[in-house]
Short mmCIF file of C-alpha atoms and ligand atoms in Angstrom, two decimals:
data_model
loop_
_atom_site.label_atom_id
_atom_site.label_comp_id
_atom_site.label_asym_id
_atom_site.label_seq_id
_atom_site.Cartn_x
_atom_site.Cartn_y
_atom_site.Cartn_z
CA MET E 778 -14.04 -78.39 -3.26
CA MET E 779 -16.57 -77.27 -0.61
CA GLU E 780 -17.63 -74.43 -2.88
CA ARG E 781 -18.19 -76.79 -5.77
CA LEU E 782 -20.32 -79.02 -3.56
CA THR E 783 -22.56 -76.17 -2.35
CA ARG E 784 -22.97 -74.94 -5.91
CA LEU E 785 -23.91 -78.43 -6.99
CA ILE E 786 -26.49 -78.73 -4.22
CA ARG E 787 -27.95 -75.33 -5.06
CA GLN E 788 -28.46 -76.40 -8.66
CA LEU E 789 -30.30 -79.59 -7.71
CA PRO E 790 -34.06 -79.76 -8.35
CA ILE E 791 -36.14 -78.93 -5.25
CA LYS E 792 -37.25 -82.55 -5.12
CA TRP E 793 -33.71 -83.76 -4.52
CA LYS E 794 -32.96 -80.92 -2.14
CA LEU E 795 -35.91 -81.87 0.03
CA MET E 796 -34.90 -85.51 -0.01
CA LEU E 797 -31.31 -84.75 0.81
CA GLY E 798 -32.32 -82.46 3.66
CA ALA E 799 -34.74 -84.97 5.16
CA THR E 800 -32.21 -87.76 4.92
CA THR E 801 -29.37 -85.81 6.46
CA LEU E 802 -31.55 -84.65 9.29
CA MET E 803 -32.82 -88.17 9.91
CA PHE E 804 -29.29 -89.55 9.82
CA LEU E 805 -27.98 -87.00 12.32
CA LEU E 806 -30.91 -87.53 14.65
CA PHE E 807 -30.64 -91.29 14.55
CA ALA E 808 -26.87 -91.39 14.80
CA THR E 809 -26.69 -89.18 17.90
CA TYR E 810 -29.68 -90.76 19.57
CA ASN E 811 -28.66 -94.36 18.94
CA PHE E 812 -25.03 -93.84 19.77
CA SER E 813 -25.73 -92.17 23.08
CA GLN E 814 -28.34 -94.77 23.93
CA TYR E 815 -25.85 -97.48 23.14
CA LEU E 816 -23.18 -95.91 25.35
CA VAL E 817 -25.57 -95.40 28.27
CA LEU E 818 -26.87 -98.95 28.07
CA LYS E 819 -23.40 -100.38 27.87
CA GLN E 820 -22.25 -98.38 30.86
CA TRP E 821 -25.27 -99.46 32.83
CA MET E 822 -24.68 -103.13 32.03
CA MET E 823 -21.04 -102.85 32.99
CA ASN E 824 -22.01 -101.36 36.34
CA GLN E 825 -24.36 -104.28 36.87
CA GLU E 826 -21.51 -106.72 36.27
CA LYS E 827 -19.24 -104.83 38.64
CA ASP E 828 -21.92 -104.79 41.34
CA LYS E 829 -22.38 -108.53 40.99
CA ILE E 830 -18.68 -109.27 41.33
CA GLN E 831 -18.39 -106.96 44.33
CA VAL E 832 -21.28 -108.70 46.07
CA SER E 833 -19.71 -112.10 45.46
CA MET E 834 -16.42 -110.82 46.82
CA ALA E 835 -18.09 -109.49 49.96
CA GLN E 836 -19.84 -112.83 50.52
CA LEU E 837 -16.60 -114.74 50.18
CA GLN E 838 -14.82 -112.38 52.56
CA ASP E 839 -17.58 -112.82 55.12
CA PHE E 840 -17.32 -116.55 54.82
CA LEU E 841 -13.56 -116.57 55.19
CA ASN E 842 -13.70 -114.19 58.13
CA GLU E 843 -16.01 -116.55 59.91
CA LYS E 844 -13.67 -119.42 59.34
CA SER E 845 -10.54 -117.36 60.02
CA ASN E 846 -9.77 -118.84 63.43
CA THR E 847 -9.47 -122.28 61.94
CA MET E 848 -7.92 -121.23 58.72
CA ASP E 849 -4.36 -121.97 57.81
CA THR E 850 -2.64 -123.03 54.68
CA LEU E 851 -3.99 -126.54 54.87
CA LEU E 852 -7.44 -125.71 55.92
CA ILE E 853 -7.86 -123.28 53.11
CA THR E 854 -9.12 -126.22 51.04
CA GLU E 855 -12.13 -126.12 53.28
CA ALA E 856 -13.23 -123.09 51.39
CA ARG E 857 -13.31 -124.95 48.08
CA PRO E 858 -16.82 -126.49 48.35
CA TYR E 859 -18.25 -123.12 49.37
CA ILE E 860 -16.60 -121.34 46.47
CA GLU E 861 -17.65 -124.02 44.02
CA LYS E 862 -21.19 -123.50 45.12
CA MET E 863 -21.20 -119.74 44.84
CA ILE E 864 -19.20 -119.39 41.62
CA GLY E 865 -21.12 -118.55 38.42
CA LYS E 866 -20.54 -119.59 34.87
CA ASN E 867 -17.44 -118.09 33.13
CA GLN E 868 -15.90 -117.15 36.45
CA LEU E 869 -12.69 -117.74 38.35
CA VAL E 870 -11.93 -117.33 42.05
CA ARG E 871 -8.44 -117.46 43.50
CA ILE E 872 -7.00 -117.22 46.96
CA ILE E 873 -3.44 -115.96 46.67
CA GLY E 874 -0.74 -116.19 49.28
CA LYS E 875 1.61 -113.51 50.59
CA ASN E 876 4.20 -114.10 47.88
CA GLY E 877 1.83 -114.30 45.02
CA GLU E 878 1.46 -118.04 44.94
CA PRO E 879 -2.06 -119.31 44.29
CA LEU E 880 -3.31 -121.27 47.27
CA LEU E 881 -6.66 -122.17 45.83
CA THR E 882 -8.09 -121.80 42.33
CA VAL E 883 -11.67 -122.57 41.44
CA SER E 884 -12.95 -121.93 37.91
CA ASN E 885 -16.11 -122.58 35.97
CA HIS E 886 -15.77 -122.47 32.17
CA PHE E 887 -12.81 -120.19 32.60
CA ASP E 888 -9.19 -120.84 31.55
CA GLU E 889 -6.91 -120.20 34.55
CA ASN E 890 -4.02 -119.12 32.36
CA TRP E 891 -5.87 -116.06 31.16
CA VAL E 892 -5.30 -114.29 34.46
CA THR E 893 -1.94 -114.31 36.22
CA PRO E 894 -2.17 -114.28 40.03
CA ARG E 895 -0.94 -111.12 41.73
CA THR E 896 -1.08 -109.67 45.23
CA VAL E 897 -2.33 -106.16 45.84
CA GLU E 898 -2.17 -103.60 48.67
CA ALA E 899 -5.49 -101.96 47.82
CA PRO E 900 -8.60 -103.31 46.03
CA GLU E 901 -8.66 -102.93 42.27
CA LEU E 902 -11.50 -103.41 39.81
CA PHE E 903 -10.97 -103.16 36.06
CA ASP E 904 -11.74 -104.79 32.76
CA THR E 905 -9.16 -105.98 30.22
CA THR E 906 -9.15 -108.05 27.11
CA HIS E 907 -7.50 -111.35 26.52
CA GLN E 908 -7.42 -112.06 22.82
CA GLU E 909 -11.12 -112.04 21.83
CA ASP E 910 -12.43 -112.13 25.35
CA HIS E 911 -13.40 -109.28 27.60
CA ILE E 912 -12.51 -109.96 31.23
CA LEU E 913 -13.51 -108.15 34.40
CA ILE E 914 -10.98 -108.56 37.27
CA TYR E 915 -11.44 -107.69 40.93
CA ARG E 916 -8.57 -108.07 43.40
CA SER E 917 -8.77 -107.25 47.08
CA PRO E 918 -6.24 -107.70 49.91
CA PHE E 919 -7.47 -110.01 52.65
CA ILE E 920 -5.91 -110.18 56.08
CA THR E 921 -6.82 -112.33 59.05
CA THR E 922 -4.81 -113.35 62.08
CA LYS E 923 -3.26 -116.33 60.36
CA TYR E 924 -3.38 -115.33 56.76
CA VAL E 925 -2.25 -112.43 54.63
CA GLY E 926 -2.98 -112.48 50.95
CA THR E 927 -5.23 -111.46 48.11
CA LEU E 928 -8.61 -112.63 46.92
CA GLU E 929 -8.96 -112.55 43.14
CA PHE E 930 -12.19 -112.66 41.16
CA ALA E 931 -12.30 -112.80 37.38
CA SER E 932 -15.35 -112.91 35.17
CA ASN E 933 -15.50 -113.45 31.43
CA LEU E 934 -17.99 -110.88 30.11
CA GLU E 935 -19.10 -113.15 27.28
CA THR E 936 -22.83 -112.60 27.67
CA PHE E 937 -22.32 -108.91 28.21
CA ASP E 938 -20.25 -108.65 25.06
CA HIS E 939 -22.66 -110.71 23.10
CA PHE E 940 -25.52 -108.54 24.25
CA SER E 941 -23.83 -105.25 23.50
CA HIS E 942 -22.81 -106.51 20.08
CA THR E 943 -26.35 -107.43 19.26
CA LEU E 944 -27.52 -104.06 20.53
CA PHE E 945 -24.99 -102.31 18.35
CA TRP E 946 -26.09 -104.13 15.23
CA VAL E 947 -29.77 -103.70 15.91
CA MET E 948 -29.27 -99.97 16.29
CA LEU E 949 -27.06 -99.70 13.23
CA ILE E 950 -29.45 -101.61 11.00
CA GLY E 951 -32.41 -99.72 12.44
CA GLY E 952 -30.65 -96.43 11.75
CA VAL E 953 -29.76 -97.34 8.19
CA LEU E 954 -33.30 -98.51 7.55
CA ALA E 955 -34.75 -95.32 9.01
CA VAL E 956 -32.50 -93.17 6.86
CA PHE E 957 -33.40 -95.20 3.81
CA ILE E 958 -37.13 -94.96 4.51
CA SER E 959 -36.91 -91.23 5.17
CA ALA E 960 -35.07 -90.76 1.88
CA ILE E 961 -37.76 -92.61 -0.04
CA SER E 962 -40.67 -90.92 1.69
CA GLY E 963 -38.95 -87.53 1.38
CA LEU E 964 -38.67 -88.13 -2.33
CA ALA E 965 -42.31 -89.16 -2.56
CA ILE E 966 -43.51 -86.11 -0.63
CA ALA E 967 -41.32 -83.82 -2.68
CA ARG E 968 -42.65 -85.29 -5.90
CA GLN E 969 -46.21 -84.82 -4.67
CA LEU E 970 -45.41 -81.20 -3.78
CA MET E 971 -43.71 -80.46 -7.04
CA ARG E 972 -46.45 -81.77 -9.29
CA PRO E 973 -48.67 -78.64 -9.29
CA ILE E 974 -45.62 -76.41 -9.61
CA ARG E 975 -44.47 -78.38 -12.60
CA ALA E 976 -47.97 -78.11 -14.11
CA LEU E 977 -47.87 -74.36 -13.52
CA ALA E 978 -44.47 -74.03 -15.15
CA ALA E 979 -45.61 -76.11 -18.12
CA THR E 980 -48.64 -73.88 -18.56
CA ILE E 981 -46.60 -70.71 -18.38
CA ARG E 982 -44.31 -72.15 -21.00
CA SER E 983 -47.21 -73.01 -23.29
CA VAL E 984 -48.73 -69.55 -22.73
CA LYS E 985 -45.45 -68.18 -23.95
CA GLU E 986 -45.56 -70.40 -27.00
CA LYS E 987 -49.23 -70.65 -27.88
CA GLY E 988 -50.87 -67.53 -26.47
CA LEU E 989 -53.26 -66.31 -23.82
CA THR E 990 -55.81 -69.11 -23.97
CA GLU E 991 -53.73 -71.71 -22.10
CA ARG E 992 -54.68 -72.53 -18.49
CA VAL E 993 -53.44 -74.83 -15.72
CA SER E 994 -55.70 -77.88 -15.85
CA ASN E 995 -56.91 -80.24 -13.09
CA ILE E 996 -55.99 -78.17 -10.06
CA GLU E 997 -56.51 -80.19 -6.87
CA ASN E 998 -58.06 -77.87 -4.37
CA GLY E 999 -56.29 -77.37 -1.09
CA ASP E 1000 -52.80 -76.13 -0.52
CA GLU E 1001 -51.04 -72.86 -1.32
CA ILE E 1002 -49.52 -74.13 -4.53
CA SER E 1003 -52.85 -75.03 -6.04
CA SER E 1004 -54.24 -71.65 -5.03
CA LEU E 1005 -51.26 -70.14 -6.81
CA ALA E 1006 -52.29 -72.04 -9.92
CA GLN E 1007 -55.86 -70.83 -9.40
CA LEU E 1008 -54.60 -67.28 -9.14
CA PHE E 1009 -52.57 -67.70 -12.28
CA ASN E 1010 -55.67 -68.89 -14.14
CA GLU E 1011 -57.70 -65.95 -12.90
CA LEU E 1012 -54.96 -63.55 -13.88
CA MET E 1013 -54.85 -65.10 -17.34
CA ASN E 1014 -58.64 -64.79 -17.63
CA GLN E 1015 -58.47 -61.11 -16.78
CA LEU E 1016 -55.59 -60.56 -19.15
CA GLU E 1017 -57.41 -62.33 -21.92
CA VAL E 1018 -60.59 -60.32 -21.37
CA SER E 1019 -58.83 -56.97 -21.24
CA PHE E 1020 -56.71 -57.93 -24.22
CA ARG E 1021 -59.81 -58.76 -26.19
CA GLN E 1022 -61.52 -55.54 -25.05
CA GLN E 1023 -58.52 -53.52 -26.06
CA LYS E 1024 -58.51 -55.09 -29.48
CA GLN E 1025 -62.25 -54.55 -29.85
CA PHE E 1026 -61.80 -50.94 -28.81
CA VAL E 1027 -59.12 -50.27 -31.38
CA GLU E 1028 -61.22 -51.93 -34.07
CA ASP E 1029 -64.33 -49.96 -33.13
CA ALA E 1030 -62.46 -46.70 -32.84
CA SER E 1031 -60.78 -47.01 -36.21
CA HIS E 1032 -64.07 -48.03 -37.77
CA GLU E 1033 -65.87 -45.02 -36.27
CA LEU E 1034 -63.10 -42.66 -37.32
CA ARG E 1035 -63.09 -43.99 -40.84
CA THR E 1036 -66.68 -42.90 -41.60
CA PRO E 1037 -66.17 -39.14 -41.11
CA ILE E 1038 -62.78 -39.33 -42.79
CA THR E 1039 -64.31 -41.02 -45.84
CA ILE E 1040 -67.02 -38.37 -46.02
CA LEU E 1041 -64.38 -35.63 -45.69
CA GLU E 1042 -62.35 -37.20 -48.45
CA GLY E 1043 -65.40 -37.36 -50.73
CA HIS E 1044 -66.19 -33.68 -50.23
CA LEU E 1045 -62.58 -32.65 -50.72
CA SER E 1046 -62.28 -34.49 -54.05
CA LEU E 1047 -65.63 -32.98 -55.08
CA LEU E 1048 -64.20 -29.55 -54.29
CA ASN E 1049 -61.04 -30.37 -56.14
CA ARG E 1050 -62.93 -31.28 -59.28
CA TRP E 1051 -65.85 -28.80 -59.42
CA GLY E 1052 -65.63 -26.53 -56.45
CA LYS E 1053 -63.13 -24.10 -57.91
CA SER E 1054 -65.61 -22.97 -60.53
CA ASP E 1055 -68.99 -23.72 -58.94
CA PRO E 1056 -69.64 -21.53 -55.88
CA GLU E 1057 -72.71 -23.58 -54.91
CA VAL E 1058 -70.70 -26.82 -54.65
CA LEU E 1059 -67.96 -24.92 -52.91
CA ASP E 1060 -70.27 -23.64 -50.24
CA GLU E 1061 -72.10 -26.93 -49.65
CA SER E 1062 -68.95 -29.06 -49.52
CA LEU E 1063 -67.17 -26.68 -47.21
CA GLN E 1064 -70.13 -26.74 -44.84
CA ALA E 1065 -70.26 -30.54 -44.88
CA SER E 1066 -66.50 -30.86 -44.41
CA LEU E 1067 -66.57 -28.52 -41.46
CA GLN E 1068 -69.37 -30.51 -39.88
CA GLU E 1069 -67.50 -33.79 -40.29
CA THR E 1070 -64.35 -32.26 -38.90
CA ARG E 1071 -66.26 -31.13 -35.84
CA ARG E 1072 -67.67 -34.61 -35.46
CA LEU E 1073 -64.19 -36.10 -35.73
CA LYS E 1074 -62.90 -33.72 -33.12
CA GLY E 1075 -65.79 -34.67 -30.85
CA ILE E 1076 -65.07 -38.39 -31.19
CA VAL E 1077 -61.38 -37.93 -30.53
CA GLU E 1078 -62.12 -35.82 -27.46
CA GLU E 1079 -64.54 -38.40 -26.11
CA LEU E 1080 -62.04 -41.19 -26.72
CA LEU E 1081 -59.45 -39.25 -24.82
CA THR E 1082 -61.79 -38.74 -21.87
CA LEU E 1083 -62.63 -42.41 -21.86
CA THR E 1084 -59.03 -43.62 -21.76
CA ARG E 1085 -58.18 -41.01 -19.15
CA VAL E 1086 -60.93 -42.26 -16.81
CA GLU E 1087 -59.94 -45.84 -17.43
CA THR E 1088 -56.26 -45.44 -16.70
CA HIS E 1089 -57.09 -43.42 -13.57
CA LEU E 1090 -54.77 -40.65 -14.62
CA ASP E 1091 -56.61 -38.24 -12.36
CA SER E 1092 -57.27 -40.52 -9.41
CA GLU E 1093 -56.69 -37.98 -6.66
CA ILE E 1094 -58.78 -38.38 -3.54
CA ASN E 1095 -61.76 -36.05 -3.59
CA GLU E 1096 -63.07 -33.99 -0.71
CA PRO E 1097 -66.66 -34.88 0.18
CA ILE E 1098 -68.93 -32.24 -1.36
CA GLN E 1099 -72.59 -31.34 -1.28
CA ILE E 1100 -73.75 -32.57 -4.68
CA GLU E 1101 -77.20 -30.98 -4.68
CA PRO E 1102 -75.95 -27.49 -5.68
CA VAL E 1103 -73.83 -29.00 -8.44
CA ILE E 1104 -76.90 -30.67 -9.91
CA GLN E 1105 -78.94 -27.46 -9.68
CA GLU E 1106 -76.16 -25.46 -11.31
CA THR E 1107 -75.75 -27.95 -14.18
CA LEU E 1108 -79.48 -28.07 -14.80
CA LYS E 1109 -79.77 -24.29 -14.87
CA ARG E 1110 -77.18 -24.05 -17.60
CA PHE E 1111 -78.70 -26.94 -19.55
CA GLU E 1112 -82.18 -25.39 -19.37
CA VAL E 1113 -80.97 -22.19 -21.01
CA LEU E 1114 -79.66 -24.18 -23.99
CA ASN E 1115 -82.92 -26.18 -24.33
CA PRO E 1116 -85.76 -23.72 -23.78
CA GLU E 1117 -88.33 -25.90 -25.53
CA PHE E 1118 -88.03 -28.54 -22.75
CA LEU E 1119 -89.77 -28.57 -19.39
CA PHE E 1120 -87.58 -29.62 -16.48
CA GLN E 1121 -89.19 -30.82 -13.25
CA VAL E 1122 -86.59 -30.96 -10.52
CA ASN E 1123 -86.91 -32.29 -6.99
CA THR E 1124 -83.64 -32.73 -5.12
CA GLU E 1125 -84.70 -31.48 -1.66
CA LYS E 1126 -84.18 -34.82 0.06
CA MET E 1127 -80.50 -35.16 -0.77
CA ARG E 1128 -79.48 -31.68 0.26
CA ASP E 1129 -77.52 -32.73 3.38
CA ALA E 1130 -75.67 -35.71 1.83
CA LEU E 1131 -71.94 -35.41 1.12
CA VAL E 1132 -70.33 -37.46 -1.65
CA SER E 1133 -66.65 -37.76 -2.55
CA ILE E 1134 -66.68 -36.82 -6.20
CA SER E 1135 -65.10 -34.23 -8.41
CA PRO E 1136 -67.85 -31.66 -9.31
CA LEU E 1137 -66.53 -31.56 -12.90
CA HIS E 1138 -67.00 -35.30 -13.29
CA LEU E 1139 -70.49 -35.20 -11.79
CA GLU E 1140 -71.39 -32.44 -14.22
CA GLN E 1141 -70.03 -34.49 -17.12
CA ILE E 1142 -72.13 -37.51 -16.13
CA LEU E 1143 -75.29 -35.41 -15.85
CA LEU E 1144 -74.68 -33.67 -19.17
CA ILE E 1145 -74.22 -36.99 -21.01
CA ILE E 1146 -77.53 -38.28 -19.70
CA LEU E 1147 -79.44 -35.01 -20.15
CA ASP E 1148 -78.06 -34.75 -23.67
CA ASN E 1149 -79.47 -38.19 -24.47
CA ALA E 1150 -82.81 -37.34 -22.87
CA VAL E 1151 -83.12 -34.28 -25.09
CA LYS E 1152 -81.69 -35.91 -28.20
CA TYR E 1153 -83.98 -38.94 -28.16
CA THR E 1154 -87.24 -37.12 -27.44
CA MET E 1155 -89.68 -36.11 -30.19
CA GLN E 1156 -92.98 -34.91 -28.65
CA ASP E 1157 -93.48 -35.08 -24.89
CA ARG E 1158 -90.79 -32.64 -23.77
CA ARG E 1159 -90.96 -33.22 -20.02
CA ILE E 1160 -87.82 -34.26 -18.19
CA VAL E 1161 -88.12 -35.25 -14.53
CA ILE E 1162 -85.08 -35.15 -12.24
CA VAL E 1163 -85.38 -36.56 -8.72
CA GLY E 1164 -82.66 -36.72 -6.03
CA GLN E 1165 -83.11 -39.01 -3.03
CA ARG E 1166 -81.11 -40.15 -0.05
CA LEU E 1167 -81.07 -43.91 0.60
CA ILE E 1168 -79.30 -45.60 3.53
CA ASN E 1169 -75.70 -45.37 2.37
CA GLU E 1170 -76.08 -43.76 -1.01
CA VAL E 1171 -77.74 -41.03 -2.97
CA GLN E 1172 -79.89 -41.81 -5.99
CA ILE E 1173 -80.43 -39.51 -8.94
CA THR E 1174 -83.07 -40.46 -11.51
CA ILE E 1175 -83.46 -38.70 -14.84
CA GLU E 1176 -86.63 -39.58 -16.67
CA ASP E 1177 -87.60 -38.57 -20.19
CA HIS E 1178 -90.65 -39.35 -22.30
CA GLY E 1179 -88.92 -39.90 -25.62
CA ILE E 1180 -88.57 -42.70 -28.11
CA GLY E 1181 -87.17 -45.21 -25.58
CA ILE E 1182 -84.90 -48.18 -26.12
CA PRO E 1183 -86.08 -51.65 -27.23
CA GLN E 1184 -85.84 -54.26 -24.48
CA ASP E 1185 -83.32 -56.47 -26.28
CA GLU E 1186 -80.95 -53.56 -26.94
CA LEU E 1187 -80.85 -52.35 -23.33
CA PRO E 1188 -77.89 -54.49 -22.23
CA TYR E 1189 -75.65 -52.97 -24.90
CA VAL E 1190 -76.23 -49.21 -24.58
CA PHE E 1191 -73.26 -48.88 -22.18
CA ASP E 1192 -70.89 -50.46 -24.72
CA ARG E 1193 -68.55 -48.19 -26.60
CA PHE E 1194 -69.80 -47.02 -29.98
CA TYR E 1195 -73.07 -48.84 -29.48
CA ARG E 1196 -76.04 -47.00 -30.94
CA VAL E 1197 -79.54 -48.38 -31.03
CA ASP E 1198 -80.67 -49.19 -34.54
CA LYS E 1199 -78.32 -47.18 -36.70
CA ALA E 1200 -81.03 -46.48 -39.27
CA ARG E 1201 -83.27 -44.87 -36.66
CA ASN E 1202 -80.37 -42.82 -35.33
CA ARG E 1203 -79.07 -41.64 -38.64
CA GLU E 1204 -80.46 -38.13 -38.29
CA ILE E 1205 -79.41 -37.81 -34.68
CA ALA E 1206 -75.71 -37.07 -34.31
CA GLY E 1207 -73.68 -39.13 -31.87
CA SER E 1208 -70.80 -41.52 -31.64
CA GLY E 1209 -72.20 -44.00 -29.12
CA LEU E 1210 -69.57 -43.16 -26.50
CA GLY E 1211 -71.62 -41.01 -24.10
CA LEU E 1212 -73.06 -43.71 -21.85
CA SER E 1213 -69.82 -45.72 -21.70
CA ILE E 1214 -68.02 -42.61 -20.49
CA ALA E 1215 -70.74 -41.95 -17.89
CA LYS E 1216 -70.46 -45.54 -16.70
CA GLN E 1217 -66.67 -45.33 -16.35
CA PHE E 1218 -67.02 -42.17 -14.26
CA VAL E 1219 -69.69 -43.64 -11.99
CA TYR E 1220 -67.66 -46.82 -11.48
CA LYS E 1221 -64.60 -44.77 -10.67
CA TYR E 1222 -66.51 -43.38 -7.67
CA GLN E 1223 -67.80 -46.84 -6.62
CA GLY E 1224 -71.27 -45.99 -7.83
CA GLU E 1225 -73.83 -47.74 -9.98
CA ILE E 1226 -75.68 -46.73 -13.12
CA ASN E 1227 -78.75 -48.46 -14.54
CA ILE E 1228 -81.18 -47.77 -17.31
CA ARG E 1229 -84.85 -48.64 -17.60
CA SER E 1230 -86.79 -48.01 -20.78
CA LYS E 1231 -89.88 -48.77 -22.76
CA GLU E 1232 -90.10 -48.10 -26.45
CA ASN E 1233 -92.18 -45.00 -27.36
CA GLU E 1234 -92.83 -44.30 -23.66
CA GLY E 1235 -89.57 -43.09 -22.27
CA THR E 1236 -86.31 -43.82 -20.55
CA THR E 1237 -85.16 -43.55 -16.94
CA VAL E 1238 -81.52 -43.47 -15.96
CA ILE E 1239 -80.75 -44.25 -12.30
CA ILE E 1240 -77.42 -43.24 -10.76
CA LYS E 1241 -76.35 -44.30 -7.29
CA LEU E 1242 -73.32 -42.86 -5.51
CA PRO E 1243 -72.01 -43.85 -2.07
CA ILE E 1244 -72.50 -41.26 0.66
CA ASN E 1245 -69.31 -40.22 2.39
CA GLN E 1246 -71.00 -38.53 5.33
CA ILE E 1247 -74.09 -36.58 6.26
CA MET E 1248 -74.03 -32.90 7.22
CA LYS E 1249 -75.01 -32.13 10.79
P1 ATP T 1207 -72.79 -39.58 -27.91
O1 ATP T 1207 -73.51 -39.50 -26.61
O2 ATP T 1207 -71.45 -40.21 -27.76
O3 ATP T 1207 -72.78 -38.37 -28.68
P2 ATP T 1207 -74.91 -41.43 -28.41
O4 ATP T 1207 -75.85 -40.56 -27.71
O5 ATP T 1207 -75.40 -42.14 -29.62
O6 ATP T 1207 -73.58 -40.67 -28.79
P3 ATP T 1207 -74.76 -42.93 -25.96
O7 ATP T 1207 -75.06 -41.68 -25.19
O8 ATP T 1207 -73.76 -43.83 -25.45
O9 ATP T 1207 -74.35 -42.58 -27.43
O10 ATP T 1207 -76.08 -43.74 -26.12
C1 ATP T 1207 -76.08 -44.99 -26.78
C2 ATP T 1207 -77.39 -45.26 -27.46
O11 ATP T 1207 -78.40 -45.53 -26.52
C3 ATP T 1207 -77.87 -44.09 -28.26
O12 ATP T 1207 -77.37 -44.13 -29.55
C4 ATP T 1207 -79.37 -44.29 -28.24
O13 ATP T 1207 -79.75 -45.15 -29.27
C5 ATP T 1207 -79.65 -44.98 -26.94
N1 ATP T 1207 -80.10 -44.05 -25.92
C6 ATP T 1207 -79.39 -43.49 -24.94
N2 ATP T 1207 -80.14 -42.69 -24.17
C7 ATP T 1207 -81.38 -42.73 -24.65
C8 ATP T 1207 -82.62 -42.12 -24.29
N3 ATP T 1207 -82.72 -41.30 -23.24
N4 ATP T 1207 -83.72 -42.41 -25.06
C9 ATP T 1207 -83.63 -43.25 -26.09
N5 ATP T 1207 -82.50 -43.87 -26.48
C10 ATP T 1207 -81.36 -43.61 -25.79
MG1 MG T 1208 -75.32 -39.67 -25.90
#
């Protein structure tokens, strides 16, 4: 039974849980508070009534003591006017003789038969009920020289009862109202709280059904739940972008791979048809096929490098190294391969800067850029390399005086497979992946790469890498 109830509560929507919790808490608080307040008040009022009756008793005893020398059975009637004066509404006063016989009874709105006269040895004070009525009785032995008996006071606690009843009802109704109000407001608050969550859930559902373009709409700024929705939207944006990029990449890659494969296929069928008998065709087609195969291999290798940098497969932490010797070394080897070029190198100023980078990656970046500088230069074969130390970074600039890049194409040269003006580039081999690989590497090391160029004047590539520390 209990188990079933807890399971039922656990399955309730959060809205109802919150409401139920608030209401129960409110009920418990109100019930304990009101009940104890009621008890304390009632006790206090009862004590007041008892005090009053004790004071009256003391006054009467004083009066009788004063008169005691004259008092006897007959003269006891003398006390009547005094008692009539002091008695309150709903009260009874009795003077009782030694054998329990009432000598004098005075009452005010009080039925004598409700209390039977009785003598006592010691004072007694208690409350009893008579049918509907609540009666407080105080009896006290009273002894003077001529008289031995009991004084009896009774008081009908009508007003007291009436008051405590009213109090009880006021508190009960107040409590019920409070619980009711807290239930309603708890429900309202819960509904308010749940609205963004429900919107979020609805969006997630529609993402599942309709795809990545769905977003949570009208987020009210403010609380944690709406920032959760915000976060979800941002996550979806990122997902959508990277999804689109991935798709673009696959499309570009398969397109780029198709060209050399088509050429290969053409040469192979040429060979198949004529090559067996014609040694000239055989030679030419074999040469061309080999070249295309090499190109294919190059593209595949570059693609592999690119994905490897992107997925951070080799993301080990690098020791800070002096990069100046690495640059010198790379340049020396590159110079040997391109003897017709003039290299002007000035890297003095960055000699004492240490950068956390893998020397192999740095070399790869430099080779990609130097390769471009050489590839896209026709006449002025000067290449200027300058290394500088800025405040928190080193800057390497590589400047050529080649054909340059048109202004409106500059933003795209870092895109994969992007090549400026395919017609112009037809004679120059390349897959358009070099700069995007260089960019990935530089970004991996929290650096920056920029390109400045003017058509027919030259191109400058600027690389910035954060300095790890400076040699003493
Ligand atoms: P890959 O480097 O993959 O063999 P690629 O050189 O064509 O091929 P990127 O290095 O990415 O590819 O360069 C993209 C394009 O930017 C080049 O095709 C070229 O048009 C232009 N470009 C890059 N560097 C220079 C440069 N120094 N001078 C003129 N144009 C350049
Ligand atoms: Mg290149």
